[in-house]
PDB file of C-alpha atoms and ligand atoms in Angstrom:
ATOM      1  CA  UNK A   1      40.295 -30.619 -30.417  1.00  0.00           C
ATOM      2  CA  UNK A   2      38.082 -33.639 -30.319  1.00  0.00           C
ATOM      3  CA  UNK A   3      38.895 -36.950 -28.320  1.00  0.00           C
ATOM      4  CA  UNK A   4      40.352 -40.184 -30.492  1.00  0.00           C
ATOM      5  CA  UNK A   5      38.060 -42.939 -30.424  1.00  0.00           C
ATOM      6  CA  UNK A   6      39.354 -46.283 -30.611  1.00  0.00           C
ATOM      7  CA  UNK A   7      39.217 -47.627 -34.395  1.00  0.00           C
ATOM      8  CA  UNK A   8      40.004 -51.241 -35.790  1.00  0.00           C
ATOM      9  CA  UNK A   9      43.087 -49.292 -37.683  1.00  0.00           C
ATOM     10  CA  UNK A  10      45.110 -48.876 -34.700  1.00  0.00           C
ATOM     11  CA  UNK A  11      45.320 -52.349 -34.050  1.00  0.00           C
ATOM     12  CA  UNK A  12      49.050 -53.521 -34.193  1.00  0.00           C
ATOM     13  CA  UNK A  13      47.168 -57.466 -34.347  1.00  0.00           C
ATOM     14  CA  UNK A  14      48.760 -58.004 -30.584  1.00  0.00           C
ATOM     15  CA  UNK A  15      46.010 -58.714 -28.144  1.00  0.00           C
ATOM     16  CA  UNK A  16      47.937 -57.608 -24.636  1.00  0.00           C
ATOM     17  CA  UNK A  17      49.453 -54.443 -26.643  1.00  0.00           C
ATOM     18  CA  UNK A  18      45.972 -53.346 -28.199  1.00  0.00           C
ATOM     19  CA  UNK A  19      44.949 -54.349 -24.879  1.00  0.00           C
ATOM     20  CA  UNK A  20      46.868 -51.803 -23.635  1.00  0.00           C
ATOM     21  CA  UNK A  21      46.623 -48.989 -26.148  1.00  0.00           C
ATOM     22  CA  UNK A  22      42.953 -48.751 -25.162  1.00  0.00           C
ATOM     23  CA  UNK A  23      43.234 -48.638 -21.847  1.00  0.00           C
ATOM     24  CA  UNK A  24      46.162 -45.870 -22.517  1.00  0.00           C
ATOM     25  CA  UNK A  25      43.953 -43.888 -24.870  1.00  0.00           C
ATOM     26  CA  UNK A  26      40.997 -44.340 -22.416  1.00  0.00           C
ATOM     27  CA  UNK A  27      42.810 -42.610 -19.748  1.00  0.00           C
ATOM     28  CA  UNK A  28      44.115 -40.001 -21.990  1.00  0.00           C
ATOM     29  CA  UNK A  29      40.439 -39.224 -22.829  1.00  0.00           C
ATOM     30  CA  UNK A  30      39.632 -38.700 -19.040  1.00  0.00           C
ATOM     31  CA  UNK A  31      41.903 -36.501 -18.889  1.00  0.00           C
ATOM     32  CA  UNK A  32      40.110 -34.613 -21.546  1.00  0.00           C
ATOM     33  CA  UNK A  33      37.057 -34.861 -19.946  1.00  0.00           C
ATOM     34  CA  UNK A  34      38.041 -33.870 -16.238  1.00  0.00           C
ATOM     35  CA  UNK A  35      39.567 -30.570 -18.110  1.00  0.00           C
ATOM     36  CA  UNK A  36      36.815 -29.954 -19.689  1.00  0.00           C
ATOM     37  CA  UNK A  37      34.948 -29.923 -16.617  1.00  0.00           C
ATOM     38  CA  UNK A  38      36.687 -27.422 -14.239  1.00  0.00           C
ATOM     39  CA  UNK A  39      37.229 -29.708 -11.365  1.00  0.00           C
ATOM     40  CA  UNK A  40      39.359 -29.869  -8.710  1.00  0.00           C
ATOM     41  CA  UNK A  41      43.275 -29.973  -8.427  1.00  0.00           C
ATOM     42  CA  UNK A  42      43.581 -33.107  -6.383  1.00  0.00           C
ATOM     43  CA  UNK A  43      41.559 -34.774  -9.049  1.00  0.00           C
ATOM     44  CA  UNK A  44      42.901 -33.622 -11.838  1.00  0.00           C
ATOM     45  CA  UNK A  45      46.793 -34.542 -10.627  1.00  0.00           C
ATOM     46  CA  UNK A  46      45.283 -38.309  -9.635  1.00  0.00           C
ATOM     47  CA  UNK A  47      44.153 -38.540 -13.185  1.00  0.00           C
ATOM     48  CA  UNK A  48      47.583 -37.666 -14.857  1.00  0.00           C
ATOM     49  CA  UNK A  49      49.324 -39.754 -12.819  1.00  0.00           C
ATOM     50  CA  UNK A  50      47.345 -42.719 -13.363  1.00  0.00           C
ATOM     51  CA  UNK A  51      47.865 -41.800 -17.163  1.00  0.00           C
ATOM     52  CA  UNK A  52      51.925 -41.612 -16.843  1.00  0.00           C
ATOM     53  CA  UNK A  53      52.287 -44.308 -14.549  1.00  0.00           C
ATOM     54  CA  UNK A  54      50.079 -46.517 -17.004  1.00  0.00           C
ATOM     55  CA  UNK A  55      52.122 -45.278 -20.412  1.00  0.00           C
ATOM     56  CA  UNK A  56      55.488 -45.991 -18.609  1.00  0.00           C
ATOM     57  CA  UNK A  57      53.834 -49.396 -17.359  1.00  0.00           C
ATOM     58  CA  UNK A  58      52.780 -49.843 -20.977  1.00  0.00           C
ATOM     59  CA  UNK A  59      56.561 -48.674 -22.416  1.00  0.00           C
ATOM     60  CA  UNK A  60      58.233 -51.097 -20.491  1.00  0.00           C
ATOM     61  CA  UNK A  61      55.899 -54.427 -21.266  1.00  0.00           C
ATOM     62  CA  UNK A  62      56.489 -53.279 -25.104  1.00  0.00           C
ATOM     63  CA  UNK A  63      59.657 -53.159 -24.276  1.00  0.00           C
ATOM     64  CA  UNK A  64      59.746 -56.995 -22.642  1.00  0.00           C
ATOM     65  CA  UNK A  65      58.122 -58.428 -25.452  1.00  0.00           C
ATOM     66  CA  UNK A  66      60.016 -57.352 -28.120  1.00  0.00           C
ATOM     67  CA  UNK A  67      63.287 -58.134 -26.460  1.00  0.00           C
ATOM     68  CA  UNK A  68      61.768 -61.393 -26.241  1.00  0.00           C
ATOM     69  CA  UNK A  69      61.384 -61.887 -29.365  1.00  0.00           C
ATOM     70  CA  UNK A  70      64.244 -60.485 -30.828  1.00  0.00           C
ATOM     71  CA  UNK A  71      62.530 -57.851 -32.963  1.00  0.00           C
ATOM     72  CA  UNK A  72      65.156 -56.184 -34.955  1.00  0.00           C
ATOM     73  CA  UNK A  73      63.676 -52.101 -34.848  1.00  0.00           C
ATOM     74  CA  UNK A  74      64.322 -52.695 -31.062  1.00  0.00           C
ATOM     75  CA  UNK A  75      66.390 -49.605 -30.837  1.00  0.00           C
ATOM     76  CA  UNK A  76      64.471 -47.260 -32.384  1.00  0.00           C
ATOM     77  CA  UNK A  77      61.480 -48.422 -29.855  1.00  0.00           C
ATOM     78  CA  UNK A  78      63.914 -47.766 -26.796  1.00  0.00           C
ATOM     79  CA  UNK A  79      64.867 -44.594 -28.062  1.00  0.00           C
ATOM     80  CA  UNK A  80      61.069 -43.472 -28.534  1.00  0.00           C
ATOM     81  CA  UNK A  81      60.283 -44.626 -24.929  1.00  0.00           C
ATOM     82  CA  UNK A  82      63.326 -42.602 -23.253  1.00  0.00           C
ATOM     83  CA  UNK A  83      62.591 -39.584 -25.519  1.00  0.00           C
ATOM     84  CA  UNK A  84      58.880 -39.955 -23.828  1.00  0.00           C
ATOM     85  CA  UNK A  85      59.854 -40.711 -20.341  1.00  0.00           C
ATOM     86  CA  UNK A  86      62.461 -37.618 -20.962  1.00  0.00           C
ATOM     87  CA  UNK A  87      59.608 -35.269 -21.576  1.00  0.00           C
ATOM     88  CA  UNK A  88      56.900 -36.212 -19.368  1.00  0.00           C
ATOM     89  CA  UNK A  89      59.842 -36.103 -16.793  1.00  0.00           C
ATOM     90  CA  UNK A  90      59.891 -32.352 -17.712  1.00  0.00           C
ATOM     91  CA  UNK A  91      55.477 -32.233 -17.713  1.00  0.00           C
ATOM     92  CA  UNK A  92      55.985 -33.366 -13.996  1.00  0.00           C
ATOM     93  CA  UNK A  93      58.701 -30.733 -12.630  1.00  0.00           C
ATOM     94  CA  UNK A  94      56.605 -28.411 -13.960  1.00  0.00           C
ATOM     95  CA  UNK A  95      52.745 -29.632 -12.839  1.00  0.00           C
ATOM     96  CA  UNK A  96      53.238 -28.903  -9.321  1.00  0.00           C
ATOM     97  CA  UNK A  97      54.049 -25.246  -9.897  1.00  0.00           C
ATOM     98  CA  UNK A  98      50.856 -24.166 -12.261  1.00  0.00           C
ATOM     99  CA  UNK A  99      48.654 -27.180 -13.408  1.00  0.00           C
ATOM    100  CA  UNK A 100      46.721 -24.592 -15.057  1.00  0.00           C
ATOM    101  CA  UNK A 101      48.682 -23.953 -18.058  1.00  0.00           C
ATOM    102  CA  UNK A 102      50.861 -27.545 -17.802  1.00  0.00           C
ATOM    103  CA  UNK A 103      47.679 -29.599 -17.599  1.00  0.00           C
ATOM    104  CA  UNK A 104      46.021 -28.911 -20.970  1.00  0.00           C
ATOM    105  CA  UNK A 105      49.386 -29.099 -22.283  1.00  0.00           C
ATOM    106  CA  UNK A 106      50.049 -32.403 -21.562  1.00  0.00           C
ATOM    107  CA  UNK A 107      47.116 -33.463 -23.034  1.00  0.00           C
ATOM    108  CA  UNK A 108      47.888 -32.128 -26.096  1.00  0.00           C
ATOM    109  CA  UNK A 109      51.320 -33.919 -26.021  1.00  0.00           C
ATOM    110  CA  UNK A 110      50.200 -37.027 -25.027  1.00  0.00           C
ATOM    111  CA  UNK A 111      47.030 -36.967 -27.541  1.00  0.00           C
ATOM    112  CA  UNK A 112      50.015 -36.407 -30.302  1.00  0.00           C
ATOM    113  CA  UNK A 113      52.143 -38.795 -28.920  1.00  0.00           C
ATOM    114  CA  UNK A 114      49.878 -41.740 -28.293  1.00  0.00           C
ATOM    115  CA  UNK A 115      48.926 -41.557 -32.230  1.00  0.00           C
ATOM    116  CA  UNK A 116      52.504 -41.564 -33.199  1.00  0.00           C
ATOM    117  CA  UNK A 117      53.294 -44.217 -30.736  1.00  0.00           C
ATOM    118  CA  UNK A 118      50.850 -46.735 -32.212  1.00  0.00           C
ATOM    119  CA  UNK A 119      49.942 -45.283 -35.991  1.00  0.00           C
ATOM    120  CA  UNK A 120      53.379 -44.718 -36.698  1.00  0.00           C
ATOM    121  CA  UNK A 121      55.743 -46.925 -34.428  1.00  0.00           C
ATOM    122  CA  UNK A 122      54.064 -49.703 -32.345  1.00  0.00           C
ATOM    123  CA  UNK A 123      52.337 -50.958 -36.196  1.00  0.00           C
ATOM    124  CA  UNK A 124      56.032 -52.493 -37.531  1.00  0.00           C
ATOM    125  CA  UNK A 125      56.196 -54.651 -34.730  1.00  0.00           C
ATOM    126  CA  UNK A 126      52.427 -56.116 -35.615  1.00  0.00           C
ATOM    127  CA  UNK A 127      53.428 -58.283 -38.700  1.00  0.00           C
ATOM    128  CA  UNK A 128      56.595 -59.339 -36.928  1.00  0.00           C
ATOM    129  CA  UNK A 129      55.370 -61.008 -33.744  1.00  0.00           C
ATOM    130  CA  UNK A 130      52.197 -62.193 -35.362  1.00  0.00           C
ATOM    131  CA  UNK A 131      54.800 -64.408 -37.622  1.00  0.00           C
ATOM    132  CA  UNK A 132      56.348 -65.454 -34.320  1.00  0.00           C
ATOM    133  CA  UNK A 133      53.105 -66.854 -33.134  1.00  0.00           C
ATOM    134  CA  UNK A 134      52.344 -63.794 -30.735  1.00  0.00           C
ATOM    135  CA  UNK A 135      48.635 -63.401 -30.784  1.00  0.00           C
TER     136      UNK A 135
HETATM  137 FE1  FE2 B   1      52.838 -49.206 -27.524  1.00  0.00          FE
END
């Protein structure tokens, strides 16, 4: 499974949420990287929770600026952010008991997830607050 790299198509056209997508997929690609290269537990959990802490920091500024605005698919945002804080709430009971096997995982669902979050989701709300004035 190869990393993403970052494209010009993933941009939803809103600086501090591409912003922010990058930085997310950047950290999902460490991740990659640090399994890739056998190293230690301690570094390995620092890196994921960097990663979750940033995605749920990311969820809720989405979140903030479409209620803003008044963007009408509002729901169906929320309800893709709780489904995601649901399931990486069930990645983290299980981390501490074999990283091993959860770790790798993870990745996997957060690869999938952050290109449905932004391909498929985060790209309505790019025509909507550009024609709001949100740059
Ligand atoms: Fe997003």
């Amino acid at each position: 499974m190869e990393i993403i790299k970052w494209r010009e198509s993933f941009k939803t056209g809103v600086t501090s949420m591409d912003d922010q997508h990058k930085t997310l997929l950047e950290l999902i690609n460490q991740l990659y990287s640090i399994l890739r290269g056998h190293r230690e537990r301690n570094e390995i959990s620092d890196i994921v929770d960097v990663c979750l802490n940033y995605a749920q920091k990311h969820l809720h500024d989405e979140e903030q600026l479409l209620i803003e605005y008044d963007f009408p698919e509002l729901q169906e945002q929320v309800d893709h952010h709780a489904q995601f804080i649901e399931t990486v709430n069930t990645f983290k009971n299980r981390l501490a008991d074999s990283p091993e096997t959860v770790v790798p995982e993870l990745y996997t669902f957060l690869r999938t997830w952050w290109l449905s979050h932004v391909v498929e989701i985060d790209k309505k709300y790019g025509p909507y607050l550009q024609e709001k004035g949100v740059e």
